[in-house]
PDB file of C-alpha atoms and ligand atoms in Angstrom:
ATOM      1  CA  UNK A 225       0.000   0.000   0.000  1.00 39.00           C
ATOM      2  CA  UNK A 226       0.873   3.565  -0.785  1.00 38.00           C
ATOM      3  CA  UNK A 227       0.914   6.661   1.500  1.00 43.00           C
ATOM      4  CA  UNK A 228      -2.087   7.596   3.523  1.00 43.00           C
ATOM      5  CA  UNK A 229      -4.700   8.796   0.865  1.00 46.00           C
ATOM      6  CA  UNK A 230      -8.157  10.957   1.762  1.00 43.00           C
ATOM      7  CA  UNK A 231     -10.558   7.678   1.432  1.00 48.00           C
ATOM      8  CA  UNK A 232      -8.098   6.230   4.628  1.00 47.00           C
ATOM      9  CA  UNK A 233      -7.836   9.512   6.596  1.00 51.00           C
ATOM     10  CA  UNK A 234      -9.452   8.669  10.162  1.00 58.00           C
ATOM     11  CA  UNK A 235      -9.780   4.761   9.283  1.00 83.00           C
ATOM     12  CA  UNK A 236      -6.240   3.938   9.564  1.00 93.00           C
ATOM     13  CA  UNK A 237      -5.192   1.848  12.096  1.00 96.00           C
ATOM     14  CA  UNK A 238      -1.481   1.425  14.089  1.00 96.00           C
ATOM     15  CA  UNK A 239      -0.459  -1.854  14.886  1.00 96.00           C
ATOM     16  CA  UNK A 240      -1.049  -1.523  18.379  1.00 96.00           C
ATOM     17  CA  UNK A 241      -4.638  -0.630  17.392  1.00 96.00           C
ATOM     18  CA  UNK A 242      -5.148  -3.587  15.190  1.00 97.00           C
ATOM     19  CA  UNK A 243      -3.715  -6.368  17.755  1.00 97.00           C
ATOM     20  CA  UNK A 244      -6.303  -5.048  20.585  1.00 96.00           C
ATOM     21  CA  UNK A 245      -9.059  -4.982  18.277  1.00 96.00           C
ATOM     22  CA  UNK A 246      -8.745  -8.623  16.945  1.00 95.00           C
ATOM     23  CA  UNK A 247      -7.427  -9.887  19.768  1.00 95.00           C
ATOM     24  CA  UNK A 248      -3.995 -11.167  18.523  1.00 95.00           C
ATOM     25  CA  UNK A 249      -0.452  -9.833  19.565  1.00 97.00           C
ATOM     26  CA  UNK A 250       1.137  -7.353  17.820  1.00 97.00           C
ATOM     27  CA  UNK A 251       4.209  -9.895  17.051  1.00 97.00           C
ATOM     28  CA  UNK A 252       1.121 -12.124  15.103  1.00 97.00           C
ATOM     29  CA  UNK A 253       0.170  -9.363  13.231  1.00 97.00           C
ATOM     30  CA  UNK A 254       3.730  -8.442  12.072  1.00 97.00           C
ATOM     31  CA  UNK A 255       4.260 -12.244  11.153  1.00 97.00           C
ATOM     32  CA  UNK A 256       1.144 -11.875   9.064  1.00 96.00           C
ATOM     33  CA  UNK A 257       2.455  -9.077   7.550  1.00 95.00           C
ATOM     34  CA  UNK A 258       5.395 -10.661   6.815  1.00 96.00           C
ATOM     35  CA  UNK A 259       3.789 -13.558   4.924  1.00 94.00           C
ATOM     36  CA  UNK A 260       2.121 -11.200   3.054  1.00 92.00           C
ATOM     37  CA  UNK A 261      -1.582 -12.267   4.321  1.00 94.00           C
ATOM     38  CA  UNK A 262      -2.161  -7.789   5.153  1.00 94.00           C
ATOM     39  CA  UNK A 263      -0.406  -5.223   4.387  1.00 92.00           C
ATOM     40  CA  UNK A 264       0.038  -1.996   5.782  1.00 94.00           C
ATOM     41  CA  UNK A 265       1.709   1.432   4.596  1.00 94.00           C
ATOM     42  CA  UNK A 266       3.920   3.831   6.172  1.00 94.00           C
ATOM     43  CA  UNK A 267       3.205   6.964   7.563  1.00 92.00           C
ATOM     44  CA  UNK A 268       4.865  10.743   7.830  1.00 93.00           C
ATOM     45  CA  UNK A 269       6.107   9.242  10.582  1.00 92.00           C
ATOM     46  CA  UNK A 270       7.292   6.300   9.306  1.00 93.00           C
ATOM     47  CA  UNK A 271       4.866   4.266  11.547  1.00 93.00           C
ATOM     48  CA  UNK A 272       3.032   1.513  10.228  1.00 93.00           C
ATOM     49  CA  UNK A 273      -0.682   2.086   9.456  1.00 96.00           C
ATOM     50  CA  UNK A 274      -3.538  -0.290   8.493  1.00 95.00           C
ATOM     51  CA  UNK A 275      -6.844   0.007   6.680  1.00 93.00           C
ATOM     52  CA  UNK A 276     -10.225  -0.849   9.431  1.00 92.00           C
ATOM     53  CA  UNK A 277     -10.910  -3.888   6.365  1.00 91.00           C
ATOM     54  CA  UNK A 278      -7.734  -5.183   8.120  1.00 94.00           C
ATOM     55  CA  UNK A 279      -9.506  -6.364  11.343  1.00 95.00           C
ATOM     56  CA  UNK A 280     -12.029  -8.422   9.407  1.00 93.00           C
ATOM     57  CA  UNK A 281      -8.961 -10.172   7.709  1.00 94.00           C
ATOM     58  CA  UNK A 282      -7.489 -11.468  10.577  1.00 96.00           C
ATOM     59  CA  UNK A 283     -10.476 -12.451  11.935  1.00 95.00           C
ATOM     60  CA  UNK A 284     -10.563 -14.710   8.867  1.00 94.00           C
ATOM     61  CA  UNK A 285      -6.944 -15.913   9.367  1.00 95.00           C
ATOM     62  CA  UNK A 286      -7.489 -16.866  12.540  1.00 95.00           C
ATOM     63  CA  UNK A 287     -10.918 -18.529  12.076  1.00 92.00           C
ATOM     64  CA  UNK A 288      -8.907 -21.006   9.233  1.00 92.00           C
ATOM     65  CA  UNK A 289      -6.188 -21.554  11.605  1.00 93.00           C
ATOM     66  CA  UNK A 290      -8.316 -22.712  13.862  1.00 90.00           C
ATOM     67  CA  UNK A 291      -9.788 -24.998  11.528  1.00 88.00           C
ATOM     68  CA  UNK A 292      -6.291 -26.368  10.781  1.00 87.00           C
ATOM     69  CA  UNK A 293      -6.024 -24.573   7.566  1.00 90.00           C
ATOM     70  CA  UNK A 294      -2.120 -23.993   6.504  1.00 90.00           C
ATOM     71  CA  UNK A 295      -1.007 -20.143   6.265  1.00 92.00           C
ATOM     72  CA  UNK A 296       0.053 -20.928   2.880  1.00 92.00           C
ATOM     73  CA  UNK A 297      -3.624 -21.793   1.793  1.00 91.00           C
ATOM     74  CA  UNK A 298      -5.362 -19.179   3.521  1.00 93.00           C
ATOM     75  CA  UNK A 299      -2.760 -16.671   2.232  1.00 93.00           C
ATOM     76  CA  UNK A 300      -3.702 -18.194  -1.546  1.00 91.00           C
ATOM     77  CA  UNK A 301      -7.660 -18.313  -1.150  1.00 91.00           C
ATOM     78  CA  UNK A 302      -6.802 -14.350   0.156  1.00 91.00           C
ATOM     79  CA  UNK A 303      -4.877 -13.411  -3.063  1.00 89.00           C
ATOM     80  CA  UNK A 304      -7.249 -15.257  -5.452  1.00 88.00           C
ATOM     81  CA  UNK A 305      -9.994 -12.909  -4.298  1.00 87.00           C
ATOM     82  CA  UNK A 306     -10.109  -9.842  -6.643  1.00 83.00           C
ATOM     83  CA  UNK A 307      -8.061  -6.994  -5.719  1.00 76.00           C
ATOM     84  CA  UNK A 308      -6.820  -8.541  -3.055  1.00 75.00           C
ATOM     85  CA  UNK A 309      -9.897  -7.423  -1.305  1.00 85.00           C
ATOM     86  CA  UNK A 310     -11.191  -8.566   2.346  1.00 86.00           C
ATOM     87  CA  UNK A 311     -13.491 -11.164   2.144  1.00 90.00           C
ATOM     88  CA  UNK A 312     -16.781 -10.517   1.848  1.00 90.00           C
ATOM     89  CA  UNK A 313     -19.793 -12.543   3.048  1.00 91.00           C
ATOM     90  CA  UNK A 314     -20.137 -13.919  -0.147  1.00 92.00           C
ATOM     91  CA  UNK A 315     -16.303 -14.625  -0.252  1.00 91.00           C
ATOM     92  CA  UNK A 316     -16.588 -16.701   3.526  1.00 90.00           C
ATOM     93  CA  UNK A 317     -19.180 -18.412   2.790  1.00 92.00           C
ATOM     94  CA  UNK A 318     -17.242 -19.820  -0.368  1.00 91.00           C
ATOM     95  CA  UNK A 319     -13.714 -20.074   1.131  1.00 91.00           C
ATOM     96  CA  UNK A 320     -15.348 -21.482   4.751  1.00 91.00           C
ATOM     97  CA  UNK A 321     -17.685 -24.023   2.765  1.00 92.00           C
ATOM     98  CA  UNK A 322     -14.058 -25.264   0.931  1.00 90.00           C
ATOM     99  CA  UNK A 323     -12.242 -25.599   4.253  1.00 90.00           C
ATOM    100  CA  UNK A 324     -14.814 -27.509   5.426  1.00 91.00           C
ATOM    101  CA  UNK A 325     -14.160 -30.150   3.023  1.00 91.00           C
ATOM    102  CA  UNK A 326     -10.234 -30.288   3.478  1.00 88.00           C
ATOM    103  CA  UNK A 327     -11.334 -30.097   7.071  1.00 89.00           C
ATOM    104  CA  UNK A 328     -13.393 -33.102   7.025  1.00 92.00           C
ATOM    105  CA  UNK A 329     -10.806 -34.947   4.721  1.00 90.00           C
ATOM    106  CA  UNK A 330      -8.234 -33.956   7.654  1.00 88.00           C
ATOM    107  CA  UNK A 331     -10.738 -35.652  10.377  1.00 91.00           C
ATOM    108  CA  UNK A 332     -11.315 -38.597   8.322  1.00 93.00           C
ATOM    109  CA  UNK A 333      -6.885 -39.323   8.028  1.00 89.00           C
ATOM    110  CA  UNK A 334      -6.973 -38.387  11.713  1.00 90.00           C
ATOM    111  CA  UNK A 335      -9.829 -40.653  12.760  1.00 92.00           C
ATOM    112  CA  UNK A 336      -7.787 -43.774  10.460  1.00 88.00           C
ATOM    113  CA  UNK A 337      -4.395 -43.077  12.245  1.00 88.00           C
ATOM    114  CA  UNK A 338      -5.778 -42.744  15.878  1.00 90.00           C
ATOM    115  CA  UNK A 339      -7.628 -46.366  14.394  1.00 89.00           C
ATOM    116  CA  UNK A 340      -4.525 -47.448  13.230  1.00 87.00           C
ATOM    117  CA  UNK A 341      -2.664 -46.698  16.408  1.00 89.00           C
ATOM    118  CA  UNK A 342      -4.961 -48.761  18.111  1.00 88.00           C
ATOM    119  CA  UNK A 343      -3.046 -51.917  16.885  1.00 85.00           C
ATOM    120  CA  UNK A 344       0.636 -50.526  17.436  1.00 89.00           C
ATOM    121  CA  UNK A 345       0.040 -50.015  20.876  1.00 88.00           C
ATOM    122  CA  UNK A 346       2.221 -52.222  22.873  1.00 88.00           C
ATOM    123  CA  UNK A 347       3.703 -53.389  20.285  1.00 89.00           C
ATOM    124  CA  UNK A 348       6.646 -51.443  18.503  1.00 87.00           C
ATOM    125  CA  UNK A 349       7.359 -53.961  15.260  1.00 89.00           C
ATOM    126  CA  UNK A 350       7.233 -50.589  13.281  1.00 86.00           C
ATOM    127  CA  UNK A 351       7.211 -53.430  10.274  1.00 86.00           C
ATOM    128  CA  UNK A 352       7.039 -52.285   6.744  1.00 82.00           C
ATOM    129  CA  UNK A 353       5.403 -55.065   5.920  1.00 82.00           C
ATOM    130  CA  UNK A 354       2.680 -54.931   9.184  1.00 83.00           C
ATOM    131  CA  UNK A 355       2.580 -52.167  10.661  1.00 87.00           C
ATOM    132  CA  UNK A 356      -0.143 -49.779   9.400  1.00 84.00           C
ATOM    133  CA  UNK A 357       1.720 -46.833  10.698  1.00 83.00           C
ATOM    134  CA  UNK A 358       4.654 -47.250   9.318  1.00 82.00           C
ATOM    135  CA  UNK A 359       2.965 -48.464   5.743  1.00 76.00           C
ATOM    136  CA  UNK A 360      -0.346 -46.643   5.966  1.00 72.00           C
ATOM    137  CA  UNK A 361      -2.839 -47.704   3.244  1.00 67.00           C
ATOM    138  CA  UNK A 362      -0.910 -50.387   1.595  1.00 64.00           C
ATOM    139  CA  UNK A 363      -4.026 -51.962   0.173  1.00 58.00           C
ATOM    140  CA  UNK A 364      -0.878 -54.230  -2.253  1.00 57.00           C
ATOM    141  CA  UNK A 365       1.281 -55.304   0.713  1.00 56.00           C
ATOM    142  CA  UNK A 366      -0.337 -59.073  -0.091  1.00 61.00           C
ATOM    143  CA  UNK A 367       0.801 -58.972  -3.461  1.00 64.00           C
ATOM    144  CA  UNK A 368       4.202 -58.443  -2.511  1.00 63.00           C
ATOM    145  CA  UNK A 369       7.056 -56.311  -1.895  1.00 63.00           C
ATOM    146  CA  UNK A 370       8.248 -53.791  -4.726  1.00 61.00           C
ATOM    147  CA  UNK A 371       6.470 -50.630  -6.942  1.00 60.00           C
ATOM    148  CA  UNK A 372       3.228 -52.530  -7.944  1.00 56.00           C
ATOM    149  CA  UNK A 373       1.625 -50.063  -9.596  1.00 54.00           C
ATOM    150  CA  UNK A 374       4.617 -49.169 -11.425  1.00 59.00           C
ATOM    151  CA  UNK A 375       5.621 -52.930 -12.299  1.00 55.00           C
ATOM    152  CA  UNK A 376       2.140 -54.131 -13.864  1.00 49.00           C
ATOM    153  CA  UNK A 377       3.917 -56.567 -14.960  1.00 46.00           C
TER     154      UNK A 377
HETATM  155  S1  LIG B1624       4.181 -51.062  15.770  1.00 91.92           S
HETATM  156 FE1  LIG B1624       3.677 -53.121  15.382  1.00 91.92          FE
HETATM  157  S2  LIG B1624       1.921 -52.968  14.124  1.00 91.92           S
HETATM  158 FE2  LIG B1624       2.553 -50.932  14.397  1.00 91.92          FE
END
């Protein structure tokens, strides 16, 4: 962002400003900032300022973290929406209905392990060949060893 323009007069915010506001410390928001999820502009002053739209973005950040979503993926669903622009209700209900889904994916590999953990417990093999935690999902272990899927043959 550029200088402070006439549309932001009176609805910048400092940093200090922003992290009592949303409830996050100021170090979050500069580590935000750094990976690019908000930005902010300088002032005269060379303080850093923040548009009000900034609040509503880290309440989204912080509502995906929560839900497990990776900084990297939130910080890509941010810069896909046009301009760069906060989300709108519109824009949640799109990017929270997505996360739901990678969410529920994340539950359903979660729910397997903790499963699979079941049968390792007290027992510490940590076989390739039986252990489901250390060879998760190997639906081809009983046709042998070696790349099956790669070796038709
Ligand atoms: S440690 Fe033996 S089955 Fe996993």
């Amino acid at each position: 962002m550029g200088r402070v323009s006439p549309e932001t007069l009176g609805k910048e915010l400092t940093v200090g400003e922003v992290a009592a506001r949303s409830g996050v410390p100021v170090s979050t928001i500069h580590f935000y900032e750094a990976k690019g999820l908000i930005t902010s502009w300088r002032n005269r002053g060379n303080q850093r300022r923040y548009p009000r739209e900034v609040l509503r973005r880290v309440a989204v950040i912080k509502v995906a973290q929560r839900a497990g979503v990776p900084l990297a993926r939130i910080k890509e669903a941010l810069s896909a929406l046009p301009n760069g622009r906060t989300p709108t209700a519109e824009d949640w209900a799109e990017l929270s209905a997505r996360w739901r889904e990678e969410l529920d994916a994340r539950i359903r590999r979660l729910t397997r392990l903790r499963d699979d953990l079941d049968g390792c417990i007290g027992c510490g093999c940590l076989s390739t060949r039986h252990c489901p935690l250390r060879n998760p999902g190997d639906e081809l272990a009983e046709e042998g060893p070696g790349p099956r899927l790669l070796d038709p043959a």
